[in-house]
PDB file of C-alpha atoms in Angstrom:
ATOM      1  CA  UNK A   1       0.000   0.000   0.000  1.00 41.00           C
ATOM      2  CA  UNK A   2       2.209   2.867  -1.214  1.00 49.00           C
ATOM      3  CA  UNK A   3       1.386   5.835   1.205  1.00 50.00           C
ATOM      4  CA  UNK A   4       3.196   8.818  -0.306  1.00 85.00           C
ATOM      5  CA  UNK A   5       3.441  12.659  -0.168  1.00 95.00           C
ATOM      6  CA  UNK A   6       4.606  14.656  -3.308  1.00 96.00           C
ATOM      7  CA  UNK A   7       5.578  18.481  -2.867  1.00 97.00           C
ATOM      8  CA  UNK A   8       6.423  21.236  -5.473  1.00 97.00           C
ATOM      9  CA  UNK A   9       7.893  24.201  -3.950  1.00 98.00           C
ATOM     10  CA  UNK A  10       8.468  27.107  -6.056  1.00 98.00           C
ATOM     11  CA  UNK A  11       9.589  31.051  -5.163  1.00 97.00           C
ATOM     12  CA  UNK A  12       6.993  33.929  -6.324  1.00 95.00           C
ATOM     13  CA  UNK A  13       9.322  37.075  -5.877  1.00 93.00           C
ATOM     14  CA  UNK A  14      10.487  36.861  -1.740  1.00 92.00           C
ATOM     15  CA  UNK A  15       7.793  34.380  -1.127  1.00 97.00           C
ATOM     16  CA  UNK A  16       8.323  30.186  -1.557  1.00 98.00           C
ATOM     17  CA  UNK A  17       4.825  28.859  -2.570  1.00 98.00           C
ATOM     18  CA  UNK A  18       4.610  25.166  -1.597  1.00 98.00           C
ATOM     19  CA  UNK A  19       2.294  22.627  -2.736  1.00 98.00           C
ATOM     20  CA  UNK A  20       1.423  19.274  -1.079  1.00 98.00           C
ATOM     21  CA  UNK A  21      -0.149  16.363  -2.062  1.00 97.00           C
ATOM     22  CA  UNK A  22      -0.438  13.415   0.492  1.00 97.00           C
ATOM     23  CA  UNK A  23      -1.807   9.955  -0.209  1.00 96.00           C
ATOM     24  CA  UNK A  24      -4.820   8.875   2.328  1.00 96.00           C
ATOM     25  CA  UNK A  25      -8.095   7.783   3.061  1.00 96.00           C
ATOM     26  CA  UNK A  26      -8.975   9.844   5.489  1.00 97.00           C
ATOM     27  CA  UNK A  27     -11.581   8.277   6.798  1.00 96.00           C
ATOM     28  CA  UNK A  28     -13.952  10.074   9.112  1.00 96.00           C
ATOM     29  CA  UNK A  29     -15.413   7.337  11.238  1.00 94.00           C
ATOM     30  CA  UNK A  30     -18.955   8.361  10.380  1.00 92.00           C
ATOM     31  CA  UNK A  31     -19.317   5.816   7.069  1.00 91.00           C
ATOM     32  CA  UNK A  32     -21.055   2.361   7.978  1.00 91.00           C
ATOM     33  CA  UNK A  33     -20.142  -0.249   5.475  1.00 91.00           C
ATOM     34  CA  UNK A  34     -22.737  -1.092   3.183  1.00 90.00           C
ATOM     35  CA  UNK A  35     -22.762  -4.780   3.522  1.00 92.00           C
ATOM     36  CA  UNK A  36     -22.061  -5.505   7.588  1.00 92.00           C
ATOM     37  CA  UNK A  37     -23.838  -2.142   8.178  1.00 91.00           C
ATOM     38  CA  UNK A  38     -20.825  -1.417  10.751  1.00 94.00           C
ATOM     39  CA  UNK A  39     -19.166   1.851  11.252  1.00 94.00           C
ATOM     40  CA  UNK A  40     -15.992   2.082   9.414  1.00 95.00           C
ATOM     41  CA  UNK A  41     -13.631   3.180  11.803  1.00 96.00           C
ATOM     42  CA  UNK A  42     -11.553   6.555  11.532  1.00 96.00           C
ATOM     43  CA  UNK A  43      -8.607   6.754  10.529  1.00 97.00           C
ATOM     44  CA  UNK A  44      -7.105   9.832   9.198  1.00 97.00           C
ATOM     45  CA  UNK A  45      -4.188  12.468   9.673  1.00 97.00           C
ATOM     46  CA  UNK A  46      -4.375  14.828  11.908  1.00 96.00           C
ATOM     47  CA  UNK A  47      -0.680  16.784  12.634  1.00 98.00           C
ATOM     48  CA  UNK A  48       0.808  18.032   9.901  1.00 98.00           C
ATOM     49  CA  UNK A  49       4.296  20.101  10.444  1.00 97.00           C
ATOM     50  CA  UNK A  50       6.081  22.377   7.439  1.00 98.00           C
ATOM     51  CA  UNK A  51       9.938  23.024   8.158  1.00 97.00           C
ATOM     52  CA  UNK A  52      11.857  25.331   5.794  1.00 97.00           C
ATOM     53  CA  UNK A  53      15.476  24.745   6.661  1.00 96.00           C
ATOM     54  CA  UNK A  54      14.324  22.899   9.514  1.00 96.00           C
ATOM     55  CA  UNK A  55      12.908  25.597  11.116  1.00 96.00           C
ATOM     56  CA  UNK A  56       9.333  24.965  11.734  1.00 97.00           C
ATOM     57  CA  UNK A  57       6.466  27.557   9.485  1.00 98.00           C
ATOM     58  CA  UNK A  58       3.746  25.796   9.653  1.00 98.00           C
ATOM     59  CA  UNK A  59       2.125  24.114  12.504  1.00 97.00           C
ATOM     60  CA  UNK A  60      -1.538  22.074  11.456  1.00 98.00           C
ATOM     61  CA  UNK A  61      -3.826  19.925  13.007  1.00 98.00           C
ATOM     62  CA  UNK A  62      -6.894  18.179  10.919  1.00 98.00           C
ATOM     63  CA  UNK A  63     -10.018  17.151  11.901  1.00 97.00           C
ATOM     64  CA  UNK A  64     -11.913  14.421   9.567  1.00 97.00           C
ATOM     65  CA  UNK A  65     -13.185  17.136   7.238  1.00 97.00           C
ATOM     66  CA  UNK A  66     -10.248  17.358   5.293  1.00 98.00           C
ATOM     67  CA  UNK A  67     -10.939  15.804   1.904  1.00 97.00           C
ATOM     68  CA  UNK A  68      -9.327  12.415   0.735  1.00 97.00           C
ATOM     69  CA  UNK A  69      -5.852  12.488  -0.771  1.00 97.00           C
ATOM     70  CA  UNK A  70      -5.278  16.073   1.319  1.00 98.00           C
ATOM     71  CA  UNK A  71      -3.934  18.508  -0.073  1.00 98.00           C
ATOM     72  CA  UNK A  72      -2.146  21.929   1.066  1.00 98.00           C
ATOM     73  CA  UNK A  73      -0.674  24.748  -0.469  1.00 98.00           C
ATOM     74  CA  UNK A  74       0.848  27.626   2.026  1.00 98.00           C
ATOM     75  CA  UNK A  75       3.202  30.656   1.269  1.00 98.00           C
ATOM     76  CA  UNK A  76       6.492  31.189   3.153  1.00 98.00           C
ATOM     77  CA  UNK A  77       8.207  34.693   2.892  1.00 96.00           C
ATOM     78  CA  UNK A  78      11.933  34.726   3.512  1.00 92.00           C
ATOM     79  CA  UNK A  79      12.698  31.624   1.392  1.00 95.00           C
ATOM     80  CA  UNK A  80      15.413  31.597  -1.443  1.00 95.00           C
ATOM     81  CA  UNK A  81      15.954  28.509  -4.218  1.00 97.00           C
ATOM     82  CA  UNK A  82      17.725  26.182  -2.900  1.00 97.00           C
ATOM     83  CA  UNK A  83      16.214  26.182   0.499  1.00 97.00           C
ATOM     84  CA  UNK A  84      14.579  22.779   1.949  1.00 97.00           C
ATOM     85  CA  UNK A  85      10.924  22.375   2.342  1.00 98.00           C
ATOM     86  CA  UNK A  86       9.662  19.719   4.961  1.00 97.00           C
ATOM     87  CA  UNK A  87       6.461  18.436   5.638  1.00 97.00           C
ATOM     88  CA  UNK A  88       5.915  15.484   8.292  1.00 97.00           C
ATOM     89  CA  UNK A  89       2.119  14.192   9.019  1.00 97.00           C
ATOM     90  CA  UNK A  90       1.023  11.766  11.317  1.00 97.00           C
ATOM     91  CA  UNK A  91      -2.272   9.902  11.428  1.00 96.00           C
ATOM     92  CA  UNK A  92      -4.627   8.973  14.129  1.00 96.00           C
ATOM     93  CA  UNK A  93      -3.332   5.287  13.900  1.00 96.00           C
ATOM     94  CA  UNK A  94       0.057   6.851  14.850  1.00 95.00           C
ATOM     95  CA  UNK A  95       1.679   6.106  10.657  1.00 95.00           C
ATOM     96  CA  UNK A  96       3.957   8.801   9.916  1.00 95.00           C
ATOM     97  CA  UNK A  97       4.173  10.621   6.042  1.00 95.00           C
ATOM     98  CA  UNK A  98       7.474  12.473   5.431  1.00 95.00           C
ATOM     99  CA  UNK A  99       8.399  14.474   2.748  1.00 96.00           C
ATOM    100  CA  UNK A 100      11.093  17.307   1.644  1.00 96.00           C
ATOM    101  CA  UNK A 101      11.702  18.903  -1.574  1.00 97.00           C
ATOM    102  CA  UNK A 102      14.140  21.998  -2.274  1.00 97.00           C
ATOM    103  CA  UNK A 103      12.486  25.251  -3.476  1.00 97.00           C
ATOM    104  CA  UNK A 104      12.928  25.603  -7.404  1.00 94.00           C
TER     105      UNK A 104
ATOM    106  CA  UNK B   1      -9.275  21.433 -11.592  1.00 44.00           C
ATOM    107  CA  UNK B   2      -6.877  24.100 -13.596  1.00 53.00           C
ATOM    108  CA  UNK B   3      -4.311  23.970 -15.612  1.00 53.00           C
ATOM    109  CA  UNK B   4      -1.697  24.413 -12.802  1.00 55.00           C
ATOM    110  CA  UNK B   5      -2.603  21.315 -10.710  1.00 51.00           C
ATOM    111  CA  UNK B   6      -2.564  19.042 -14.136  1.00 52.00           C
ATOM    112  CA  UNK B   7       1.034  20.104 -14.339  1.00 50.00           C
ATOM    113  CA  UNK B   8       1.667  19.901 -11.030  1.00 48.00           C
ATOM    114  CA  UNK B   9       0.469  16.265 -11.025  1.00 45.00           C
ATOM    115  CA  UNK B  10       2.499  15.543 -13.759  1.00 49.00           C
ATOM    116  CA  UNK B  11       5.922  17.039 -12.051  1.00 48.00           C
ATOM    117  CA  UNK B  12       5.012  15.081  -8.799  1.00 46.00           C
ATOM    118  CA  UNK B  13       6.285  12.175 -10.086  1.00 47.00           C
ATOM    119  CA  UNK B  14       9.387  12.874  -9.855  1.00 45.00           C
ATOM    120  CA  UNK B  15       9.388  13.574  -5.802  1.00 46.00           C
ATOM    121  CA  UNK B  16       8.202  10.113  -6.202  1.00 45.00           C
ATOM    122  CA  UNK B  17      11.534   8.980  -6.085  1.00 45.00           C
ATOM    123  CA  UNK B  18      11.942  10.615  -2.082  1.00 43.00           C
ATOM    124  CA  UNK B  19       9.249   9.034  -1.107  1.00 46.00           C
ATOM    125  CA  UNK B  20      10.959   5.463  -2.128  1.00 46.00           C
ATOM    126  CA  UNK B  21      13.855   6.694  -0.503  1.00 43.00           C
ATOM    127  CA  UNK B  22      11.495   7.693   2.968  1.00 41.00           C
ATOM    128  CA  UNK B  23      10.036   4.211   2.598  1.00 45.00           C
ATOM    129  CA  UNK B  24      13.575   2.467   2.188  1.00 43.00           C
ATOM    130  CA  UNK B  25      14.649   4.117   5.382  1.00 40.00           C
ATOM    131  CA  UNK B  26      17.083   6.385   4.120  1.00 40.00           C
ATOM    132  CA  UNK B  27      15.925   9.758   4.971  1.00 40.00           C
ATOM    133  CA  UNK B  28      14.677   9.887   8.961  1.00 40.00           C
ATOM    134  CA  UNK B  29      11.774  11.717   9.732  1.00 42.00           C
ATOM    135  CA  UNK B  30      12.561  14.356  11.980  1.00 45.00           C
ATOM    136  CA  UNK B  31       9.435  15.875  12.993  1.00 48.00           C
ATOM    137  CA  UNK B  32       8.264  17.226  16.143  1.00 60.00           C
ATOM    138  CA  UNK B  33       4.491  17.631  16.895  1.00 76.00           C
ATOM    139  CA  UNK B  34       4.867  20.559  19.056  1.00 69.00           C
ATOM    140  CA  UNK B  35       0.892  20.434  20.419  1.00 79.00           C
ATOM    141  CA  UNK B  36      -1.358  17.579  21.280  1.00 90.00           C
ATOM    142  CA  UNK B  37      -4.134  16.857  18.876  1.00 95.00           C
ATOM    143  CA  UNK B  38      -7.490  19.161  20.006  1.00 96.00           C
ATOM    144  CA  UNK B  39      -9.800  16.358  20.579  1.00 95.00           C
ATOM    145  CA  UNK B  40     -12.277  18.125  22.498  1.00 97.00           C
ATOM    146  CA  UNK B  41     -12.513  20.795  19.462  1.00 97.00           C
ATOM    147  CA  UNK B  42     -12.187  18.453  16.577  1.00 98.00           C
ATOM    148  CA  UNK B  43     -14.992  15.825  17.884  1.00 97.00           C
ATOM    149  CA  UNK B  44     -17.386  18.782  18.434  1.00 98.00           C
ATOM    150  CA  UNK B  45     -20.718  18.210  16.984  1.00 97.00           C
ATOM    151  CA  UNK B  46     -21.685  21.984  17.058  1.00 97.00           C
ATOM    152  CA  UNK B  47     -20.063  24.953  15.295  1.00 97.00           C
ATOM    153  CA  UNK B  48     -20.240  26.389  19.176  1.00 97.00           C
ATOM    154  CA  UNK B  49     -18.446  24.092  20.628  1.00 98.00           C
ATOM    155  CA  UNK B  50     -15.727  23.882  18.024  1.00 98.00           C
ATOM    156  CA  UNK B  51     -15.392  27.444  17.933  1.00 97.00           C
ATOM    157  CA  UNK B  52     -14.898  27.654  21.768  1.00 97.00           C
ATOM    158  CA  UNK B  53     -12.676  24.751  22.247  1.00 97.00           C
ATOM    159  CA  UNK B  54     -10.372  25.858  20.069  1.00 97.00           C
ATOM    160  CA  UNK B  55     -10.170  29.049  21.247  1.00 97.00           C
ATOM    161  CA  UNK B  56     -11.955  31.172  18.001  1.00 97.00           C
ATOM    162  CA  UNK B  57     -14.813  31.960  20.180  1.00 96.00           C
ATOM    163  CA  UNK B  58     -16.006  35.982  20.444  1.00 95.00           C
ATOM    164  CA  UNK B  59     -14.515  36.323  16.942  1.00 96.00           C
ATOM    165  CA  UNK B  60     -14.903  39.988  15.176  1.00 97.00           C
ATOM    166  CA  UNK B  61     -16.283  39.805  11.661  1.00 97.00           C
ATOM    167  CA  UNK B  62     -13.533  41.163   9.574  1.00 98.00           C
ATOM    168  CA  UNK B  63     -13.516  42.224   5.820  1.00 97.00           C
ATOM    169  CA  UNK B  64      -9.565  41.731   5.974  1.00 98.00           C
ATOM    170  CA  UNK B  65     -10.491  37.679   5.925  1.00 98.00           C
ATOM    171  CA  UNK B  66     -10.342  36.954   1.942  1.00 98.00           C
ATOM    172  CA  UNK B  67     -11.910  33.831   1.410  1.00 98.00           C
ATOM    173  CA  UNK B  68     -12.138  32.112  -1.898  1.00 98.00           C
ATOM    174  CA  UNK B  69     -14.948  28.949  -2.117  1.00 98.00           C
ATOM    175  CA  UNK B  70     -17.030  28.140  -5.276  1.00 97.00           C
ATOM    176  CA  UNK B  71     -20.740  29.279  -4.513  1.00 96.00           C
ATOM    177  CA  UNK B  72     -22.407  25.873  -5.772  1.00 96.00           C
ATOM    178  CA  UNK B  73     -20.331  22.623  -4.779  1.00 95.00           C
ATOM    179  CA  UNK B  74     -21.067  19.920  -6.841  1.00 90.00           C
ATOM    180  CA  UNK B  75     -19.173  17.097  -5.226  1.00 93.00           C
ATOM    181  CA  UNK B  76     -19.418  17.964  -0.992  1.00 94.00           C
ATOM    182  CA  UNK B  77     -16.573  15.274  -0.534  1.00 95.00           C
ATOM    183  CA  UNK B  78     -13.809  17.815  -2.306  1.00 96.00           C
ATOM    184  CA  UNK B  79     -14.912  21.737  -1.768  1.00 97.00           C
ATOM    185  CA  UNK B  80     -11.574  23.812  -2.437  1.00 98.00           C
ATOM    186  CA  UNK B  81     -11.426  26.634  -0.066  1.00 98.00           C
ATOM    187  CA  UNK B  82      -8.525  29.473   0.339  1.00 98.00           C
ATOM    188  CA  UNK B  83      -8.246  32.225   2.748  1.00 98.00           C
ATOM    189  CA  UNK B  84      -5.904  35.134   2.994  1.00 98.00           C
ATOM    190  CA  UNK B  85      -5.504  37.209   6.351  1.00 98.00           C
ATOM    191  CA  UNK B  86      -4.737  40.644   5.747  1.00 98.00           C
ATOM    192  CA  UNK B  87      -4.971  41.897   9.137  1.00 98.00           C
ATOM    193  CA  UNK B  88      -1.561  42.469  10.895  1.00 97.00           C
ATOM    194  CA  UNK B  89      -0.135  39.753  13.582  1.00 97.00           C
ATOM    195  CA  UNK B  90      -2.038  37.043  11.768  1.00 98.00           C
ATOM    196  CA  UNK B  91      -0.690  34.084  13.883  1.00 98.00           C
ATOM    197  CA  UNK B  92      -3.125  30.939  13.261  1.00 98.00           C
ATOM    198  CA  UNK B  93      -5.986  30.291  10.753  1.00 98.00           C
ATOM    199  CA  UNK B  94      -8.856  27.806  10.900  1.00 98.00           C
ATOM    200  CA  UNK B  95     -11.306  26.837   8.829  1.00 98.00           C
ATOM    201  CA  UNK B  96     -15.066  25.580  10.031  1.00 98.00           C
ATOM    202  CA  UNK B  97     -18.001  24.180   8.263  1.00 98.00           C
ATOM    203  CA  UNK B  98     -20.792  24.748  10.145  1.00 97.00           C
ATOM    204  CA  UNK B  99     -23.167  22.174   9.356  1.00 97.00           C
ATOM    205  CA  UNK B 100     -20.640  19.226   9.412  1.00 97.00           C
ATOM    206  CA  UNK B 101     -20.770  16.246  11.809  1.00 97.00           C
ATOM    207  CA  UNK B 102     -17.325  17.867  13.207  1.00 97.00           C
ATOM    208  CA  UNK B 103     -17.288  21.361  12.138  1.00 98.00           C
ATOM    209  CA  UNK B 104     -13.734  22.223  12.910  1.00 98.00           C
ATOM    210  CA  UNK B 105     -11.741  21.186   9.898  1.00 98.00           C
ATOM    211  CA  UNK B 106      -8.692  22.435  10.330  1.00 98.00           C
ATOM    212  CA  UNK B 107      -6.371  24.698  12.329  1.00 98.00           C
ATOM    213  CA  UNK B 108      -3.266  26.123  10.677  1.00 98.00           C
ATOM    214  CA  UNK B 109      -0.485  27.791  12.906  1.00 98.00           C
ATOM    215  CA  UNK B 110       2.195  30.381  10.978  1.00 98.00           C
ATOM    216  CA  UNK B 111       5.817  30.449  12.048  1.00 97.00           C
ATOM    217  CA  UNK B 112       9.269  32.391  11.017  1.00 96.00           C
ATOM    218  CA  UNK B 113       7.903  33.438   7.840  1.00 96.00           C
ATOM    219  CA  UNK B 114       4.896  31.444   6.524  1.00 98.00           C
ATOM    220  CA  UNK B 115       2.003  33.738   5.404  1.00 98.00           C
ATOM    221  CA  UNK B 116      -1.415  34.123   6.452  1.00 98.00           C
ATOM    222  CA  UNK B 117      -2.758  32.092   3.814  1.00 98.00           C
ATOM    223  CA  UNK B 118      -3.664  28.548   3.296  1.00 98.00           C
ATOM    224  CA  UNK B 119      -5.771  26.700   0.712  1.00 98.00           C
ATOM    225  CA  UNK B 120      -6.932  23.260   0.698  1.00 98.00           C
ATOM    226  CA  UNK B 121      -9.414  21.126  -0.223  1.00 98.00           C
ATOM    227  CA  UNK B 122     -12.543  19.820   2.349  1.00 98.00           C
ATOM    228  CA  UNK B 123     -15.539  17.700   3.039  1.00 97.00           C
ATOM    229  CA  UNK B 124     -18.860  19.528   2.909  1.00 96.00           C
ATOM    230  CA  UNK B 125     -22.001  17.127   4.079  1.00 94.00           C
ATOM    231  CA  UNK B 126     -24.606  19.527   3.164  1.00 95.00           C
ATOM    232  CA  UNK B 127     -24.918  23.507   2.039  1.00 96.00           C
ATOM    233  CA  UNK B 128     -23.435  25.212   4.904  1.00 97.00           C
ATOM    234  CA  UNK B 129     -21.681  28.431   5.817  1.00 97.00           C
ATOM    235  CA  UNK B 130     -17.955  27.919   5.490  1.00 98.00           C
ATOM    236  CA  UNK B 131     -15.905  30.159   8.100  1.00 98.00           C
ATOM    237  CA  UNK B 132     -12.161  31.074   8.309  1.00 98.00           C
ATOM    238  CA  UNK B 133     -11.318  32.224  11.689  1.00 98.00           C
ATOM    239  CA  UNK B 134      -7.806  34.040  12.595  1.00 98.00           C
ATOM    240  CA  UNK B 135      -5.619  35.044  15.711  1.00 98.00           C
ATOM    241  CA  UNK B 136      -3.830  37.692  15.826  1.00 97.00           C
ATOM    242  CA  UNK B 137      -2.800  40.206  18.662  1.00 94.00           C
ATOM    243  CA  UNK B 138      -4.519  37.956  21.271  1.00 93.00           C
ATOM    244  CA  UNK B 139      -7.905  38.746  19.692  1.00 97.00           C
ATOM    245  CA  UNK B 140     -10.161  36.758  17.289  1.00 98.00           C
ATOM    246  CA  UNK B 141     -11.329  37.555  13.995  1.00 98.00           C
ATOM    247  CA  UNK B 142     -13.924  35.472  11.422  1.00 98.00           C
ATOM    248  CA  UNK B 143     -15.218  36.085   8.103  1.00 98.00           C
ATOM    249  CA  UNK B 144     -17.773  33.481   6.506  1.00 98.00           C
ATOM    250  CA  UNK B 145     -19.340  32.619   2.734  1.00 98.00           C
ATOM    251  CA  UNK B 146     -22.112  30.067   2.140  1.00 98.00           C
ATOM    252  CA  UNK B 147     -21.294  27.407  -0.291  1.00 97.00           C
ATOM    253  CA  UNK B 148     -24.260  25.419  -1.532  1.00 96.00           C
ATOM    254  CA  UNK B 149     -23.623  21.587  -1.793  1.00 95.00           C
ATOM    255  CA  UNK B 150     -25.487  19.832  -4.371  1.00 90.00           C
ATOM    256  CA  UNK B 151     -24.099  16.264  -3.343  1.00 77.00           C
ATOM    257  CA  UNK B 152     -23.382  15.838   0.134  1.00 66.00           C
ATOM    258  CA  UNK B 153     -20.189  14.316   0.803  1.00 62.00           C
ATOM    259  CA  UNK B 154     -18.992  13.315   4.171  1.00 56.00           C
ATOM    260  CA  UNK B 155     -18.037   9.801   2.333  1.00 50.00           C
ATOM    261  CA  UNK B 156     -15.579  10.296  -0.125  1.00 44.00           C
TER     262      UNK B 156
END
């Protein structure tokens, strides 16, 4: 089950726009499976953490109304190409997403 | 969809190759979740609640709150919403949808740097008022737009 993140980072005069793109289900606990009429449990990410340089610039948390596959763009002023983008996530089931790309 | 995200889909494959290398264990993940996870906001079942537990309540309405949603929502399961904060000290953002199950989607916190803006992509179950709250100088401000959802979408 490949669980991936894919980032673009690019600079916009002073200002690094990055885009993220994170592979899950995020399931909100609130679906009941058609055929056992259960509740399918929750399971979805809920910390998300941008570093530019390792320095921390953006500090989330999600609820379960994020859509599937989530995806964030945010602006970071200060940045130059070359400089390293982070993003780390972490789901309610405790898996953790990592992914870095440098700003182009 | 525009034309940017179809070529920013295409590029993506290339980072592909990082996330191999994250999976391999070469790179370590060296994150640190500064905060514990909101529960008591995030599992609130009332826009109330979720606004006080997360500490948006007694919000101003501000014009300086730019807020771009589609009016009419086809699919409820992806509604793209992005906000700007123009007003001054802007340190946190978060987004509610009212009428939700959990109306607290998201909170977004902006360090050395990062910009008072954030857009993403949410669940809608039914029409509902969408609201982007802010922080900044201690105080609270909120602006809010109505998008009408023609399929609901708490699914997916």
């Amino acid at each position: 089950m490949p669980e991936t993140m894919k980032m673009r980072a690019t600079m916009q005069g002073d200002i690094a726009d990055v885009k993220v793109l994170i592979q899950h289900i995020m399931e909100t606990g609130l679906r009941k499976d058609a055929k056992t009429d259960k509740l399918i449990p929750a399971h979805f990410i809920n910390q998300v953490v941008a570093t530019l340089n390792g320095k921390t610039v953006l500090d989330a948390q999600w609820g379960v109304g994020i859509s599937r596959n989530p995806f964030i763009e945010f602006k970071v002023k200060g940045a130059k190409t070359g400089d390293k983008v982070a993003v780390a996530a972490v789901d309610n089931l405790g898996t953790k997403f990592d992914g870095e790309v440098v700003i182009a | 969809m525009n034309q940017e995200r179809r070529t920013f889909l295409k590029s993506a494959g290339a980072v592909g190759a990082i996330a191999v290398a994250i999976a391999a264990g070469l790179l370590k993940p060296g994150e640190a979740f500064a905060a514990a996870w909101n529960s008591l906001a995030f599992t609130a079942k009332t826009a109330t609640d979720a606004l006080t537990n997360s500490g948006y309540s007694g919000a101003s309405e501000s014009n300086d709150i730019l807020i771009k949603v589609p009016e009419i929502a086809e699919n409820g399961a992806v509604v793209p919403v992005e906000a700007t904060s123009n007003i001054p000290g802007t340190t946190s953002m978060a987004i509610f949808v009212d009428k939700n199950p959990n109306p607290l989607i998201a909170d977004f916190t902006f360090l050395n740097g990062a910009e008072p803006f954030i857009s993403t992509r949410v669940k809608m179950a039914m029409t509902s008022i969408v609201r982007i709250s802010v922080k900044a100088g201690g105080k609270a401000y909120t602006a809010s737009r109505e998008v009408k959802v023609t399929i609901g979408g708490c699914g997916g």
